[in-house]
C-alpha cells in the first residue's frame, strides 16, 4: 500500500513494528507492507545455487556497463514496461534464464566463463544476445559488444 506522512515527515525505510517501509528512488513513493517470512522450499535452494553460480562467472566491467547502457535504452524505448529491468543484475539473470529456455542442454548450475567462450553461447555479449533474440532490440544495440 502507498503511504502518506503528515507534517512533511521524511520518507521511512526499514522496519517499524509490524510493517516494513520501502522507498522507491525512481518514483519517490514509499510503500508499506506487513512483515512476512516466506517458507523456504527446495525450489528456493535450487534457485539460490543457480544464481550463485551465475554471479561466480564475474562479468567484465565492460559487459556490466553494456548491461547498464542497455537498461537505460530499454527504459527510454519502453517507458511503461519496467518489469525486471531495475538493475544490470536483473537483466543478466533474465538473459541467462532466457538462454536456458532456448538451449535446454545448458545447465546454469554448472555454467562457467570457459564454457561460454568454448561453446560460443549468445550470452558472450549483449549484442550477440540481442541478435539471438534473447533480449528485445533497443536503440544503439550494435555498440554493446563487450565480452563477458
GROMACS .gro file of N, CA and C in nm:
model
  444
    1UNK      N    1   0.084  -0.117   0.000
    1UNK     CA    2   0.000   0.000   0.000
    1UNK      C    3   0.088   0.123   0.000
    2UNK      N    4   0.042   0.229  -0.065
    2UNK     CA    5   0.115   0.356  -0.064
    2UNK      C    6   0.092   0.423   0.070
    3UNK      N    7   0.194   0.491   0.119
    3UNK     CA    8   0.184   0.557   0.247
    3UNK      C    9   0.194   0.707   0.232
    4UNK      N   10   0.130   0.776   0.323
    4UNK     CA   11   0.138   0.922   0.329
    4UNK      C   12   0.183   0.960   0.469
    5UNK      N   13   0.263   1.065   0.476
    5UNK     CA   14   0.313   1.112   0.603
    5UNK      C   15   0.257   1.250   0.631
    6UNK      N   16   0.224   1.275   0.758
    6UNK     CA   17   0.173   1.406   0.796
    6UNK      C   18   0.288   1.498   0.835
    7UNK      N   19   0.264   1.623   0.823
    7UNK     CA   20   0.355   1.728   0.867
    7UNK      C   21   0.491   1.721   0.799
    8UNK      N   22   0.496   1.675   0.675
    8UNK     CA   23   0.620   1.677   0.599
    8UNK      C   24   0.727   1.584   0.654
    9UNK      N   25   0.686   1.476   0.715
    9UNK     CA   26   0.783   1.381   0.771
    9UNK      C   27   0.866   1.321   0.657
   10UNK      N   28   0.993   1.295   0.682
   10UNK     CA   29   1.077   1.236   0.577
   10UNK      C   30   1.035   1.093   0.546
   11UNK      N   31   1.081   1.044   0.435
   11UNK     CA   32   1.047   0.909   0.392
   11UNK      C   33   1.111   0.806   0.484
   12UNK      N   34   1.033   0.709   0.523
   12UNK     CA   35   1.084   0.600   0.607
   12UNK      C   36   1.138   0.488   0.521
   13UNK      N   37   1.228   0.412   0.577
   13UNK     CA   38   1.282   0.296   0.510
   13UNK      C   39   1.321   0.197   0.618
   14UNK      N   40   1.282   0.072   0.602
   14UNK     CA   41   1.315  -0.031   0.701
   14UNK      C   42   1.192  -0.079   0.775
   15UNK      N   43   1.215  -0.140   0.891
   15UNK     CA   44   1.106  -0.198   0.969
   15UNK      C   45   1.066  -0.106   1.082
   16UNK      N   46   0.937  -0.102   1.107
   16UNK     CA   47   0.882  -0.028   1.219
   16UNK      C   48   0.762  -0.105   1.271
   17UNK      N   49   0.781  -0.176   1.380
   17UNK     CA   50   0.673  -0.254   1.437
   17UNK      C   51   0.635  -0.369   1.347
   18UNK      N   52   0.510  -0.369   1.304
   18UNK     CA   53   0.455  -0.478   1.223
   18UNK      C   54   0.468  -0.453   1.073
   19UNK      N   55   0.525  -0.338   1.034
   19UNK     CA   56   0.531  -0.300   0.894
   19UNK      C   57   0.676  -0.284   0.846
   20UNK      N   58   0.694  -0.303   0.717
   20UNK     CA   59   0.821  -0.274   0.651
   20UNK      C   60   0.794  -0.163   0.550
   21UNK      N   61   0.876  -0.058   0.554
   21UNK     CA   62   0.861   0.055   0.463
   21UNK      C   63   0.969   0.047   0.356
   22UNK      N   64   0.928   0.067   0.231
   22UNK     CA   65   1.020   0.061   0.117
   22UNK      C   66   1.007   0.191   0.038
   23UNK      N   67   1.120   0.257   0.015
   23UNK     CA   68   1.122   0.382  -0.062
   23UNK      C   69   1.176   0.353  -0.200
   24UNK      N   70   1.098   0.386  -0.304
   24UNK     CA   71   1.142   0.368  -0.443
   24UNK      C   72   1.204   0.498  -0.492
   25UNK      N   73   1.331   0.493  -0.528
   25UNK     CA   74   1.402   0.614  -0.571
   25UNK      C   75   1.351   0.666  -0.705
   26UNK      N   76   1.310   0.574  -0.793
   26UNK     CA   77   1.272   0.618  -0.928
   26UNK      C   78   1.142   0.697  -0.932
   27UNK      N   79   1.049   0.669  -0.838
   27UNK     CA   80   0.924   0.745  -0.841
   27UNK      C   81   0.897   0.821  -0.712
   28UNK      N   82   0.983   0.806  -0.610
   28UNK     CA   83   0.970   0.883  -0.487
   28UNK      C   84   0.854   0.842  -0.398
   29UNK      N   85   0.801   0.722  -0.416
   29UNK     CA   86   0.686   0.677  -0.338
   29UNK      C   87   0.734   0.579  -0.231
   30UNK      N   88   0.673   0.589  -0.113
   30UNK     CA   89   0.701   0.497  -0.004
   30UNK      C   90   0.588   0.395   0.002
   31UNK      N   91   0.625   0.267   0.006
   31UNK     CA   92   0.527   0.160   0.018
   31UNK      C   93   0.543   0.095   0.155
   32UNK      N   94   0.433   0.048   0.209
   32UNK     CA   95   0.436  -0.024   0.337
   32UNK      C   96   0.374  -0.161   0.315
   33UNK      N   97   0.434  -0.260   0.380
   33UNK     CA   98   0.378  -0.395   0.372
   33UNK      C   99   0.396  -0.463   0.507
   34UNK      N  100   0.316  -0.563   0.532
   34UNK     CA  101   0.328  -0.640   0.655
   34UNK      C  102   0.454  -0.725   0.651
   35UNK      N  103   0.513  -0.744   0.769
   35UNK     CA  104   0.628  -0.832   0.777
   35UNK      C  105   0.584  -0.977   0.759
   36UNK      N  106   0.634  -1.041   0.659
   36UNK     CA  107   0.604  -1.182   0.632
   36UNK      C  108   0.735  -1.252   0.604
   37UNK      N  109   0.751  -1.371   0.656
   37UNK     CA  110   0.869  -1.451   0.625
   37UNK      C  111   0.822  -1.573   0.548
   38UNK      N  112   0.866  -1.588   0.423
   38UNK     CA  113   0.817  -1.700   0.342
   38UNK      C  114   0.874  -1.833   0.388
   39UNK      N  115   0.800  -1.940   0.356
   39UNK     CA  116   0.852  -2.074   0.383
   39UNK      C  117   0.959  -2.106   0.281
   40UNK      N  118   1.072  -2.157   0.327
   40UNK     CA  119   1.181  -2.194   0.238
   40UNK      C  120   1.156  -2.335   0.186
   41UNK      N  121   1.160  -2.351   0.054
   41UNK     CA  122   1.138  -2.481  -0.008
   41UNK      C  123   1.263  -2.523  -0.085
   42UNK      N  124   1.260  -2.643  -0.142
   42UNK     CA  125   1.372  -2.691  -0.223
   42UNK      C  126   1.393  -2.603  -0.346
   43UNK      N  127   1.284  -2.549  -0.399
   43UNK     CA  128   1.295  -2.462  -0.515
   43UNK      C  129   1.378  -2.338  -0.482
   44UNK      N  130   1.363  -2.285  -0.361
   44UNK     CA  131   1.443  -2.170  -0.320
   44UNK      C  132   1.592  -2.203  -0.320
   45UNK      N  133   1.627  -2.322  -0.270
   45UNK     CA  134   1.767  -2.363  -0.267
   45UNK      C  135   1.823  -2.385  -0.407
   46UNK      N  136   1.742  -2.442  -0.496
   46UNK     CA  137   1.787  -2.464  -0.634
   46UNK      C  138   1.810  -2.330  -0.704
   47UNK      N  139   1.716  -2.237  -0.689
   47UNK     CA  140   1.729  -2.106  -0.749
   47UNK      C  141   1.852  -2.033  -0.693
   48UNK      N  142   1.871  -2.042  -0.561
   48UNK     CA  143   1.985  -1.977  -0.497
   48UNK      C  144   2.118  -2.030  -0.547
   49UNK      N  145   2.128  -2.162  -0.563
   49UNK     CA  146   2.255  -2.218  -0.611
   49UNK      C  147   2.280  -2.181  -0.757
   50UNK      N  148   2.174  -2.172  -0.837
   50UNK     CA  149   2.189  -2.130  -0.977
   50UNK      C  150   2.236  -1.985  -0.985
   51UNK      N  151   2.175  -1.898  -0.909
   51UNK     CA  152   2.212  -1.756  -0.912
   51UNK      C  153   2.354  -1.737  -0.860
   52UNK      N  154   2.392  -1.809  -0.752
   52UNK     CA  155   2.529  -1.800  -0.701
   52UNK      C  156   2.630  -1.839  -0.809
   53UNK      N  157   2.599  -1.947  -0.883
   53UNK     CA  158   2.691  -1.989  -0.989
   53UNK      C  159   2.699  -1.886  -1.101
   54UNK      N  160   2.587  -1.825  -1.137
   54UNK     CA  161   2.588  -1.726  -1.245
   54UNK      C  162   2.669  -1.603  -1.207
   55UNK      N  163   2.665  -1.564  -1.080
   55UNK     CA  164   2.745  -1.449  -1.038
   55UNK      C  165   2.891  -1.487  -1.015
   56UNK      N  166   2.921  -1.616  -1.000
   56UNK     CA  167   3.061  -1.661  -0.992
   56UNK      C  168   3.133  -1.642  -1.126
   57UNK      N  169   3.059  -1.632  -1.235
   57UNK     CA  170   3.119  -1.608  -1.366
   57UNK      C  171   3.190  -1.473  -1.367
   58UNK      N  172   3.143  -1.379  -1.285
   58UNK     CA  173   3.201  -1.245  -1.274
   58UNK      C  174   3.214  -1.176  -1.410
   59UNK      N  175   3.105  -1.121  -1.461
   59UNK     CA  176   3.111  -1.050  -1.589
   59UNK      C  177   3.212  -0.934  -1.583
   60UNK      N  178   3.273  -0.905  -1.695
   60UNK     CA  179   3.374  -0.798  -1.702
   60UNK      C  180   3.307  -0.662  -1.680
   61UNK      N  181   3.384  -0.562  -1.637
   61UNK     CA  182   3.326  -0.427  -1.619
   61UNK      C  183   3.265  -0.370  -1.747
   62UNK      N  184   3.324  -0.402  -1.862
   62UNK     CA  185   3.266  -0.355  -1.989
   62UNK      C  186   3.131  -0.419  -2.016
   63UNK      N  187   3.119  -0.547  -1.985
   63UNK     CA  188   2.992  -0.619  -2.003
   63UNK      C  189   2.885  -0.560  -1.910
   64UNK      N  190   2.924  -0.533  -1.786
   64UNK     CA  191   2.830  -0.474  -1.691
   64UNK      C  192   2.787  -0.335  -1.739
   65UNK      N  193   2.880  -0.256  -1.789
   65UNK     CA  194   2.844  -0.124  -1.843
   65UNK      C  195   2.752  -0.136  -1.963
   66UNK      N  196   2.774  -0.237  -2.047
   66UNK     CA  197   2.684  -0.259  -2.160
   66UNK      C  198   2.543  -0.294  -2.112
   67UNK      N  199   2.533  -0.375  -2.005
   67UNK     CA  200   2.401  -0.407  -1.950
   67UNK      C  201   2.334  -0.282  -1.893
   68UNK      N  202   2.412  -0.195  -1.829
   68UNK     CA  203   2.356  -0.070  -1.777
   68UNK      C  204   2.309   0.022  -1.891
   69UNK      N  205   2.390   0.028  -1.996
   69UNK     CA  206   2.352   0.109  -2.113
   69UNK      C  207   2.227   0.052  -2.177
   70UNK      N  208   2.220  -0.081  -2.187
   70UNK     CA  209   2.102  -0.147  -2.243
   70UNK      C  210   1.979  -0.113  -2.159
   71UNK      N  211   1.994  -0.116  -2.028
   71UNK     CA  212   1.882  -0.085  -1.939
   71UNK      C  213   1.830   0.056  -1.964
   72UNK      N  214   1.920   0.154  -1.974
   72UNK     CA  215   1.878   0.291  -1.999
   72UNK      C  216   1.806   0.304  -2.134
   73UNK      N  217   1.861   0.240  -2.236
   73UNK     CA  218   1.798   0.247  -2.368
   73UNK      C  219   1.662   0.177  -2.367
   74UNK      N  220   1.652   0.066  -2.295
   74UNK     CA  221   1.525  -0.007  -2.288
   74UNK      C  222   1.419   0.077  -2.217
   75UNK      N  223   1.456   0.141  -2.107
   75UNK     CA  224   1.359   0.222  -2.033
   75UNK      C  225   1.314   0.343  -2.114
   76UNK      N  226   1.401   0.397  -2.201
   76UNK     CA  227   1.361   0.508  -2.287
   76UNK      C  228   1.264   0.462  -2.396
   77UNK      N  229   1.288   0.344  -2.451
   77UNK     CA  230   1.203   0.298  -2.561
   77UNK      C  231   1.077   0.227  -2.513
   78UNK      N  232   1.077   0.177  -2.390
   78UNK     CA  233   0.960   0.108  -2.333
   78UNK      C  234   0.929   0.167  -2.195
   79UNK      N  235   0.883   0.292  -2.186
   79UNK     CA  236   0.865   0.354  -2.055
   79UNK      C  237   0.758   0.288  -1.968
   80UNK      N  238   0.660   0.224  -2.028
   80UNK     CA  239   0.554   0.163  -1.948
   80UNK      C  240   0.590   0.023  -1.900
   81UNK      N  241   0.689  -0.039  -1.962
   81UNK     CA  242   0.723  -0.178  -1.930
   81UNK      C  243   0.858  -0.183  -1.858
   82UNK      N  244   0.856  -0.166  -1.725
   82UNK     CA  245   0.979  -0.163  -1.647
   82UNK      C  246   1.005  -0.294  -1.573
   83UNK      N  247   0.917  -0.390  -1.585
   83UNK     CA  248   0.927  -0.512  -1.506
   83UNK      C  249   1.056  -0.587  -1.534
   84UNK      N  250   1.130  -0.615  -1.429
   84UNK     CA  251   1.251  -0.694  -1.440
   84UNK      C  252   1.373  -0.622  -1.490
   85UNK      N  253   1.364  -0.493  -1.514
   85UNK     CA  254   1.478  -0.418  -1.564
   85UNK      C  255   1.519  -0.309  -1.465
   86UNK      N  256   1.525  -0.344  -1.337
   86UNK     CA  257   1.560  -0.247  -1.234
   86UNK      C  258   1.711  -0.227  -1.221
   87UNK      N  259   1.789  -0.325  -1.259
   87UNK     CA  260   1.935  -0.315  -1.247
   87UNK      C  261   2.000  -0.405  -1.352
   88UNK      N  262   2.132  -0.390  -1.366
   88UNK     CA  263   2.203  -0.474  -1.462
   88UNK      C  264   2.195  -0.620  -1.421
   89UNK      N  265   2.191  -0.647  -1.291
   89UNK     CA  266   2.185  -0.785  -1.243
   89UNK      C  267   2.056  -0.855  -1.283
   90UNK      N  268   1.946  -0.782  -1.281
   90UNK     CA  269   1.818  -0.841  -1.323
   90UNK      C  270   1.820  -0.876  -1.471
   91UNK      N  271   1.879  -0.788  -1.552
   91UNK     CA  272   1.888  -0.814  -1.696
   91UNK      C  273   1.980  -0.934  -1.721
   92UNK      N  274   2.089  -0.941  -1.647
   92UNK     CA  275   2.185  -1.051  -1.659
   92UNK      C  276   2.116  -1.185  -1.630
   93UNK      N  277   2.042  -1.192  -1.519
   93UNK     CA  278   1.973  -1.316  -1.485
   93UNK      C  279   1.863  -1.349  -1.586
   94UNK      N  280   1.789  -1.249  -1.629
   94UNK     CA  281   1.684  -1.270  -1.728
   94UNK      C  282   1.743  -1.324  -1.858
   95UNK      N  283   1.857  -1.269  -1.898
   95UNK     CA  284   1.926  -1.313  -2.018
   95UNK      C  285   1.970  -1.459  -2.005
   96UNK      N  286   2.026  -1.495  -1.891
   96UNK     CA  287   2.074  -1.633  -1.872
   96UNK      C  288   1.959  -1.733  -1.871
   97UNK      N  289   1.851  -1.700  -1.803
   97UNK     CA  290   1.737  -1.791  -1.800
   97UNK      C  291   1.669  -1.802  -1.936
   98UNK      N  292   1.668  -1.693  -2.010
   98UNK     CA  293   1.612  -1.697  -2.147
   98UNK      C  294   1.700  -1.784  -2.237
   99UNK      N  295   1.830  -1.776  -2.217
   99UNK     CA  296   1.922  -1.859  -2.295
   99UNK      C  297   1.899  -2.007  -2.263
  100UNK      N  298   1.875  -2.038  -2.136
  100UNK     CA  299   1.848  -2.177  -2.100
  100UNK      C  300   1.717  -2.226  -2.162
  101UNK      N  301   1.621  -2.137  -2.177
  101UNK     CA  302   1.495  -2.175  -2.241
  101UNK      C  303   1.516  -2.211  -2.387
  102UNK      N  304   1.603  -2.136  -2.458
  102UNK     CA  305   1.632  -2.163  -2.598
  102UNK      C  306   1.727  -2.280  -2.618
  103UNK      N  307   1.817  -2.300  -2.522
  103UNK     CA  308   1.916  -2.408  -2.529
  103UNK      C  309   1.902  -2.495  -2.404
  104UNK      N  310   1.810  -2.591  -2.403
  104UNK     CA  311   1.783  -2.670  -2.282
  104UNK      C  312   1.902  -2.753  -2.234
  105UNK      N  313   1.999  -2.779  -2.319
  105UNK     CA  314   2.115  -2.859  -2.278
  105UNK      C  315   2.207  -2.783  -2.184
  106UNK      N  316   2.191  -2.653  -2.173
  106UNK     CA  317   2.276  -2.571  -2.086
  106UNK      C  318   2.229  -2.587  -1.942
  107UNK      N  319   2.324  -2.617  -1.853
  107UNK     CA  320   2.295  -2.627  -1.711
  107UNK      C  321   2.351  -2.502  -1.643
  108UNK      N  322   2.262  -2.415  -1.597
  108UNK     CA  323   2.306  -2.289  -1.537
  108UNK      C  324   2.375  -2.310  -1.403
  109UNK      N  325   2.354  -2.424  -1.339
  109UNK     CA  326   2.419  -2.451  -1.211
  109UNK      C  327   2.568  -2.480  -1.227
  110UNK      N  328   2.609  -2.518  -1.347
  110UNK     CA  329   2.750  -2.551  -1.368
  110UNK      C  330   2.813  -2.469  -1.482
  111UNK      N  331   2.743  -2.370  -1.533
  111UNK     CA  332   2.793  -2.288  -1.643
  111UNK      C  333   2.915  -2.208  -1.597
  112UNK      N  334   3.016  -2.200  -1.681
  112UNK     CA  335   3.136  -2.123  -1.648
  112UNK      C  336   3.170  -2.031  -1.765
  113UNK      N  337   3.260  -1.938  -1.737
  113UNK     CA  338   3.303  -1.845  -1.841
  113UNK      C  339   3.373  -1.920  -1.955
  114UNK      N  340   3.451  -2.022  -1.920
  114UNK     CA  341   3.519  -2.102  -2.022
  114UNK      C  342   3.422  -2.173  -2.113
  115UNK      N  343   3.312  -2.225  -2.055
  115UNK     CA  344   3.211  -2.294  -2.136
  115UNK      C  345   3.140  -2.196  -2.229
  116UNK      N  346   3.119  -2.074  -2.181
  116UNK     CA  347   3.052  -1.973  -2.264
  116UNK      C  348   3.136  -1.944  -2.389
  117UNK      N  349   3.266  -1.926  -2.371
  117UNK     CA  350   3.351  -1.896  -2.486
  117UNK      C  351   3.376  -2.020  -2.572
  118UNK      N  352   3.388  -2.137  -2.509
  118UNK     CA  353   3.413  -2.260  -2.583
  118UNK      C  354   3.294  -2.296  -2.673
  119UNK      N  355   3.172  -2.285  -2.619
  119UNK     CA  356   3.052  -2.321  -2.695
  119UNK      C  357   2.998  -2.203  -2.777
  120UNK      N  358   3.064  -2.087  -2.766
  120UNK     CA  359   3.022  -1.967  -2.838
  120UNK      C  360   2.874  -1.935  -2.814
  121UNK      N  361   2.838  -1.929  -2.686
  121UNK     CA  362   2.699  -1.904  -2.647
  121UNK      C  363   2.663  -1.758  -2.671
  122UNK      N  364   2.537  -1.729  -2.699
  122UNK     CA  365   2.498  -1.591  -2.731
  122UNK      C  366   2.507  -1.494  -2.614
  123UNK      N  367   2.524  -1.544  -2.492
  123UNK     CA  368   2.535  -1.453  -2.377
  123UNK      C  369   2.674  -1.393  -2.365
  124UNK      N  370   2.763  -1.423  -2.459
  124UNK     CA  371   2.901  -1.371  -2.450
  124UNK      C  372   2.906  -1.220  -2.461
  125UNK      N  373   2.808  -1.159  -2.526
  125UNK     CA  374   2.796  -1.013  -2.530
  125UNK      C  375   2.648  -0.976  -2.542
  126UNK      N  376   2.617  -0.853  -2.507
  126UNK     CA  377   2.478  -0.806  -2.515
  126UNK      C  378   2.435  -0.802  -2.662
  127UNK      N  379   2.525  -0.763  -2.749
  127UNK     CA  380   2.494  -0.757  -2.892
  127UNK      C  381   2.455  -0.895  -2.946
  128UNK      N  382   2.534  -0.997  -2.914
  128UNK     CA  383   2.501  -1.132  -2.964
  128UNK      C  384   2.374  -1.187  -2.897
  129UNK      N  385   2.345  -1.143  -2.775
  129UNK     CA  386   2.220  -1.183  -2.710
  129UNK      C  387   2.099  -1.125  -2.781
  130UNK      N  388   2.110  -1.000  -2.825
  130UNK     CA  389   2.000  -0.937  -2.899
  130UNK      C  390   1.985  -1.002  -3.036
  131UNK      N  391   2.098  -1.033  -3.100
  131UNK     CA  392   2.092  -1.100  -3.230
  131UNK      C  393   2.028  -1.238  -3.221
  132UNK      N  394   2.045  -1.304  -3.106
  132UNK     CA  395   1.986  -1.437  -3.085
  132UNK      C  396   1.844  -1.427  -3.029
  133UNK      N  397   1.789  -1.305  -3.020
  133UNK     CA  398   1.653  -1.279  -2.973
  133UNK      C  399   1.632  -1.319  -2.827
  134UNK      N  400   1.738  -1.309  -2.746
  134UNK     CA  401   1.725  -1.334  -2.603
  134UNK      C  402   1.681  -1.207  -2.530
  135UNK      N  403   1.712  -1.091  -2.587
  135UNK     CA  404   1.672  -0.962  -2.532
  135UNK      C  405   1.605  -0.880  -2.641
  136UNK      N  406   1.511  -0.793  -2.605
  136UNK     CA  407   1.447  -0.706  -2.705
  136UNK      C  408   1.547  -0.605  -2.763
  137UNK      N  409   1.522  -0.565  -2.885
  137UNK     CA  410   1.608  -0.468  -2.954
  137UNK      C  411   1.585  -0.329  -2.897
  138UNK      N  412   1.696  -0.255  -2.878
  138UNK     CA  413   1.689  -0.116  -2.834
  138UNK      C  414   1.778  -0.032  -2.925
  139UNK      N  415   1.765   0.098  -2.914
  139UNK     CA  416   1.847   0.189  -2.996
  139UNK      C  417   1.994   0.177  -2.955
  140UNK      N  418   2.081   0.166  -3.052
  140UNK     CA  419   2.225   0.160  -3.025
  140UNK      C  420   2.276   0.025  -2.981
  141UNK      N  421   2.199  -0.079  -3.004
  141UNK     CA  422   2.240  -0.212  -2.957
  141UNK      C  423   2.364  -0.264  -3.028
  142UNK      N  424   2.393  -0.213  -3.145
  142UNK     CA  425   2.509  -0.261  -3.221
  142UNK      C  426   2.641  -0.228  -3.152
  143UNK      N  427   2.640  -0.130  -3.064
  143UNK     CA  428   2.762  -0.088  -2.995
  143UNK      C  429   2.789  -0.165  -2.867
  144UNK      N  430   2.697  -0.249  -2.825
  144UNK     CA  431   2.710  -0.321  -2.698
  144UNK      C  432   2.781  -0.453  -2.719
  145UNK      N  433   2.910  -0.449  -2.750
  145UNK     CA  434   2.981  -0.570  -2.789
  145UNK      C  435   3.093  -0.612  -2.695
  146UNK      N  436   3.095  -0.563  -2.571
  146UNK     CA  437   3.196  -0.606  -2.474
  146UNK      C  438   3.173  -0.752  -2.438
  147UNK      N  439   3.281  -0.827  -2.427
  147UNK     CA  440   3.272  -0.971  -2.396
  147UNK      C  441   3.255  -0.992  -2.246
  148UNK      N  442   3.191  -1.103  -2.213
  148UNK     CA  443   3.165  -1.136  -2.074
  148UNK      C  444   3.295  -1.157  -2.000
   0.00000   0.00000   0.00000
